[in-house]
């Protein structure tokens, strides 16, 4: 799906026509990446969907009913606090880039909601009117990016690369000047496409190729004329959305104009680009889920088949060994009957084989550390093991053969699975029959919090007022938080006279600006993460971090403090 600057321009233009001046009546966050905004405009209501999914970031109206968690995430609560009841004063695409700014006004304040559609770096950021960050769907610390941090209290700056040329405002002279700087001789098609992508905001590989295919020739003027036609479409808002299907008839893409790169018969004109996006992304995501489920199930089945095949080989080997059980028993009996002829400490012995009609002598291997009787017992044990193994193999081999047949038939049937739910049902059925194992996914990576805090278990939450709250999960983390991270004018919290978490509110050196709601939020965290968490009422002390001191040679997490205030809290764990 090519959600480039042109696609965003068309989507934003349609969104603006319907909800500009509307009122935000609700905000829902469905998971880590997807949010919906309920907006009431004169005569109609709209559901605006915004996703920062790493593979499928997007913005469009939706008609889908999406599930929500029981407890709204902190970012959702922050958005509700600042946006519900606000009027959408403006909606602007930044240049031709994949960034949209919503200006939401209320009698008390103006807030800015910024959607950055940047692949795996996509984000949704809430700022004040002065661009001070209040919160974000994804926080970006200095450890995650040296160039640009997204954290409450910092000021918003555009993403790297946002300073490219706006292709919608450039004229012929400027274009030819940039062309001459880039090329000293006639460029190849690939060089032109690469230059367009690298130089112009909102232009990806797909749009660059469209401009190339629409050009009369490969000169600077020919390419610019193609771009000028695109400028006119955007200026005139002459959108002609198309739903693009693949050879199998599945919706695979959408674009605001007819494209040169897809056959005409696979492009179906639509009246609403947002509705087309909603349809296409539902199709794409379902097929992506299907591919993921089927591939995962296929790999699981192949592993199960390989395991059963190894088992089958072992069983067949056991059957072969079972054929020697009688001979092993005979050798044991021959050793016992002729033990008087076997010298102790022998590694081999030549004994008469009474089971041979010609009674020829045979050589048998012995353990020199054992007596003849003990060596005979070794052969008897080997005989019993071979016989019992063969009996067990005979019972099991038909079962394994049936399991292999079922697994191979299921593997062949995956080609006809058309819904992810069907793949999940197949997996569940195989697990119930004992043909697949139930695997529980475990995160192999440390939490981002732990990576940021040198591996110490320090949790981060954002209060409804947009303040960052940190707290330790053990005494070592508490020590590190209080002595290495907290600044002198940060607020420090601890449940009084009991063991518990150290809690910090980062104040940006302005502790007097911390609202009472955030102070209570931090105190609740301190109470709920203390030994007194099951008490009816927990007194929590708080003070500036500069009044907290760690005595020399004291145990991890032990501190003394002064100038504290106290707030009584009913813990959330009760």
Coordinates of C-alpha atoms in Angstrom, one line a residue, residues 19-275:
X19 CA -14.8 17.3 10.3
X20 CA -13.2 20.8 10.2
X21 CA -15.1 22.8 12.9
X22 CA -16.4 19.6 14.4
X23 CA -16.3 18.6 18.1
X24 CA -14.3 15.7 19.5
X25 CA -16.8 13.7 21.6
X26 CA -14.7 10.6 22.4
X27 CA -11.2 9.0 22.2
X28 CA -10.6 5.3 22.3
X29 CA -7.2 3.5 22.2
X30 CA -7.7 -0.1 21.0
X31 CA -4.1 -1.3 21.5
X32 CA -0.5 0.0 21.4
X33 CA -0.9 1.4 17.9
X34 CA -4.5 2.1 17.0
X35 CA -6.8 4.9 18.1
X36 CA -10.2 6.2 17.1
X37 CA -11.7 9.7 17.5
X38 CA -15.4 10.2 17.6
X39 CA -16.2 13.6 16.0
X40 CA -19.5 15.3 15.7
X41 CA -20.0 17.7 12.8
X42 CA -23.2 19.5 11.8
X43 CA -25.6 16.8 10.6
X44 CA -23.2 13.8 10.9
X45 CA -20.8 11.9 13.1
X46 CA -17.5 10.5 12.0
X47 CA -15.0 7.9 13.4
X48 CA -11.5 8.9 12.5
X49 CA -9.0 6.1 12.7
X50 CA -5.3 6.7 13.3
X51 CA -2.7 4.0 13.5
X52 CA 1.1 4.1 14.1
X53 CA 1.4 0.4 13.3
X54 CA 5.0 -0.2 12.1
X55 CA 3.8 -2.0 8.9
X56 CA 0.5 -0.3 8.4
X57 CA 0.5 3.3 9.6
X58 CA -2.5 5.2 8.3
X59 CA -5.2 7.7 8.9
X60 CA -8.8 7.5 7.5
X61 CA -12.4 7.4 8.4
X62 CA -13.6 4.0 9.4
X63 CA -16.9 2.1 9.8
X64 CA -15.3 -0.8 11.8
X65 CA -16.3 -1.4 15.4
X66 CA -13.1 -2.1 17.3
X67 CA -12.7 -3.6 20.7
X68 CA -11.2 -1.7 23.6
X69 CA -9.3 -2.8 26.7
X70 CA -11.0 -2.6 30.1
X71 CA -8.5 0.0 31.3
X72 CA -7.7 2.8 28.9
X73 CA -4.0 3.3 28.5
X74 CA -2.4 6.4 30.0
X75 CA -2.0 8.1 26.6
X76 CA -5.7 7.6 25.9
X77 CA -6.5 9.3 29.2
X78 CA -4.2 12.2 28.4
X79 CA -5.9 12.7 25.0
X80 CA -9.4 12.6 26.6
X81 CA -8.4 15.2 29.1
X82 CA -7.1 17.6 26.6
X83 CA -9.2 17.0 23.5
X84 CA -12.7 15.9 24.4
X85 CA -15.1 18.8 23.9
X86 CA -12.5 20.7 21.8
X87 CA -13.3 22.0 18.3
X88 CA -11.1 21.1 15.4
X89 CA -9.9 24.5 14.3
X90 CA -7.5 23.4 11.6
X91 CA -6.2 20.3 9.8
X92 CA -3.0 20.7 7.8
X93 CA -0.6 18.4 6.0
X94 CA 2.9 19.8 6.7
X95 CA 4.1 20.7 3.2
X96 CA 3.8 17.6 1.2
X97 CA 5.3 15.5 3.9
X98 CA 3.6 12.5 5.6
X99 CA 2.8 14.7 8.7
X100 CA -0.7 16.0 9.7
X101 CA -1.3 18.6 12.4
X102 CA -4.7 19.0 14.0
X103 CA -5.3 22.2 16.0
X104 CA -8.0 21.6 18.6
X105 CA -9.4 24.6 20.5
X106 CA -11.4 24.9 23.7
X107 CA -12.3 27.9 25.9
X108 CA -9.4 27.0 28.2
X109 CA -6.6 26.1 25.8
X110 CA -5.5 25.1 22.4
X111 CA -3.8 21.7 21.8
X112 CA -1.9 20.3 18.8
X113 CA -2.2 16.7 17.7
X114 CA 0.6 15.7 15.3
X115 CA 0.4 12.4 13.3
X116 CA 3.7 11.4 11.8
X117 CA 3.3 8.6 9.2
X118 CA 6.9 7.3 9.1
X119 CA 6.8 3.5 8.8
X120 CA 8.1 1.9 11.9
X121 CA 8.9 5.4 13.3
X122 CA 5.3 6.6 13.0
X123 CA 4.0 8.4 16.1
X124 CA 1.1 10.4 17.5
X125 CA 2.2 13.4 19.6
X126 CA 0.1 15.8 21.7
X127 CA 1.6 19.2 22.3
X128 CA 0.6 22.6 23.7
X129 CA 0.0 25.6 21.5
X130 CA 3.7 26.4 22.1
X131 CA 4.8 23.0 20.8
X132 CA 5.7 21.7 24.3
X133 CA 5.1 17.9 24.3
X134 CA 2.4 16.8 26.6
X135 CA 2.5 13.1 25.7
X136 CA 3.0 10.7 22.8
X137 CA 2.0 7.2 21.8
X138 CA 5.6 6.3 21.6
X139 CA 8.2 7.9 23.8
X140 CA 11.7 8.3 22.3
X141 CA 14.5 8.8 24.8
X142 CA 18.1 9.9 24.1
X143 CA 19.2 6.3 24.2
X144 CA 16.8 5.4 21.4
X145 CA 17.7 8.5 19.3
X146 CA 20.5 11.0 19.7
X147 CA 19.0 13.3 17.2
X148 CA 15.4 13.7 18.3
X149 CA 13.6 12.9 21.6
X150 CA 9.9 12.7 22.1
X151 CA 9.2 13.0 25.8
X152 CA 6.8 15.1 27.9
X153 CA 8.3 18.5 28.8
X154 CA 10.5 18.7 25.7
X155 CA 9.6 20.9 22.8
X156 CA 8.5 19.2 19.5
X157 CA 10.9 19.3 16.6
X158 CA 10.1 17.8 13.1
X159 CA 11.5 14.4 12.2
X160 CA 14.9 14.2 10.4
X161 CA 14.5 14.8 6.7
X162 CA 11.5 17.1 7.1
X163 CA 13.5 19.8 5.3
X164 CA 13.2 18.4 1.8
X165 CA 11.8 20.4 -1.1
X166 CA 8.1 20.7 -1.3
X167 CA 7.2 19.3 -4.7
X168 CA 3.9 21.2 -4.7
X169 CA 5.5 24.7 -4.6
X170 CA 8.6 24.3 -6.8
X171 CA 8.7 26.0 -10.2
X172 CA 10.4 25.1 -13.4
X173 CA 13.5 27.3 -12.8
X174 CA 14.0 25.9 -9.3
X175 CA 13.5 22.4 -10.5
X176 CA 16.0 22.7 -13.4
X177 CA 18.5 24.2 -11.0
X178 CA 18.2 21.3 -8.6
X179 CA 18.4 18.9 -11.6
X180 CA 21.7 20.5 -12.8
X181 CA 23.1 20.1 -9.3
X182 CA 22.2 16.4 -9.3
X183 CA 23.1 15.4 -12.8
X184 CA 26.0 16.3 -15.1
X185 CA 24.8 14.0 -17.9
X186 CA 21.6 12.3 -19.0
X187 CA 20.5 10.2 -16.0
X188 CA 19.0 6.7 -16.1
X189 CA 15.5 6.1 -15.0
X190 CA 16.6 4.6 -11.7
X191 CA 18.8 7.6 -11.0
X192 CA 15.9 10.0 -11.6
X193 CA 13.6 8.0 -9.3
X194 CA 16.3 7.9 -6.6
X195 CA 16.8 11.6 -6.9
X196 CA 13.1 12.4 -6.7
X197 CA 12.7 10.3 -3.5
X198 CA 15.8 11.7 -1.9
X199 CA 15.1 15.4 -2.7
X200 CA 11.3 15.9 -2.4
X201 CA 9.1 15.5 0.6
X202 CA 6.3 13.0 0.4
X203 CA 7.7 11.3 -2.7
X204 CA 8.3 7.6 -2.4
X205 CA 9.4 5.0 -4.9
X206 CA 5.8 4.5 -6.3
X207 CA 5.1 8.2 -6.9
X208 CA 8.6 8.8 -8.3
X209 CA 7.9 6.0 -10.9
X210 CA 4.5 7.5 -11.6
X211 CA 6.1 10.9 -12.4
X212 CA 8.6 9.1 -14.6
X213 CA 6.0 7.1 -16.5
X214 CA 3.8 10.2 -17.0
X215 CA 6.7 12.3 -18.4
X216 CA 7.0 13.0 -22.2
X217 CA 10.7 12.5 -22.0
X218 CA 13.6 12.1 -19.5
X219 CA 14.7 15.7 -19.6
X220 CA 14.3 18.1 -16.6
X221 CA 11.5 19.9 -18.4
X222 CA 9.7 16.6 -19.2
X223 CA 9.9 15.4 -15.6
X224 CA 8.8 18.8 -14.3
X225 CA 5.8 18.9 -16.6
X226 CA 4.7 15.6 -15.1
X227 CA 5.1 17.1 -11.7
X228 CA 3.2 20.2 -12.7
X229 CA 0.3 18.1 -13.7
X230 CA 0.3 16.6 -10.3
X231 CA 0.5 20.1 -8.7
X232 CA -2.7 21.0 -10.6
X233 CA -4.5 17.9 -9.4
X234 CA -3.6 18.7 -5.8
X235 CA -4.5 22.4 -6.2
X236 CA -7.8 21.7 -7.9
X237 CA -8.5 18.8 -5.5
X238 CA -9.3 16.8 -8.6
X239 CA -9.2 13.4 -6.8
X240 CA -10.3 10.3 -8.6
X241 CA -9.7 7.6 -6.0
X242 CA -9.2 4.0 -7.3
X243 CA -9.4 0.7 -5.5
X244 CA -6.7 -1.6 -6.9
X245 CA -7.1 -5.3 -6.9
X246 CA -4.6 -8.1 -7.6
X247 CA -4.9 -10.9 -10.1
X248 CA -6.9 -12.9 -7.6
X249 CA -9.4 -10.1 -7.1
X250 CA -8.2 -9.1 -3.6
X251 CA -8.1 -5.4 -2.7
X252 CA -4.4 -4.7 -2.6
X253 CA -4.0 -0.9 -2.7
X254 CA -5.7 2.4 -3.1
X255 CA -4.5 5.6 -4.7
X256 CA -6.2 9.1 -5.2
X257 CA -5.6 9.0 -9.0
X258 CA -5.4 6.4 -11.7
X259 CA -1.9 4.9 -11.9
X260 CA 0.4 3.9 -14.7
X261 CA 1.9 1.0 -12.8
X262 CA -1.3 -1.1 -12.6
X263 CA -3.4 -2.4 -15.5
X264 CA -6.6 -0.4 -16.0
X265 CA -8.8 -3.4 -15.6
X266 CA -7.5 -3.8 -12.0
X267 CA -8.3 -0.2 -11.0
X268 CA -11.8 0.5 -9.9
X269 CA -12.9 4.1 -9.4
X270 CA -14.5 5.0 -6.1
X271 CA -16.2 8.2 -4.8
X272 CA -14.5 8.4 -1.3
X273 CA -10.7 7.9 -0.8
X274 CA -11.2 7.4 2.9
X275 CA -13.7 4.6 2.4

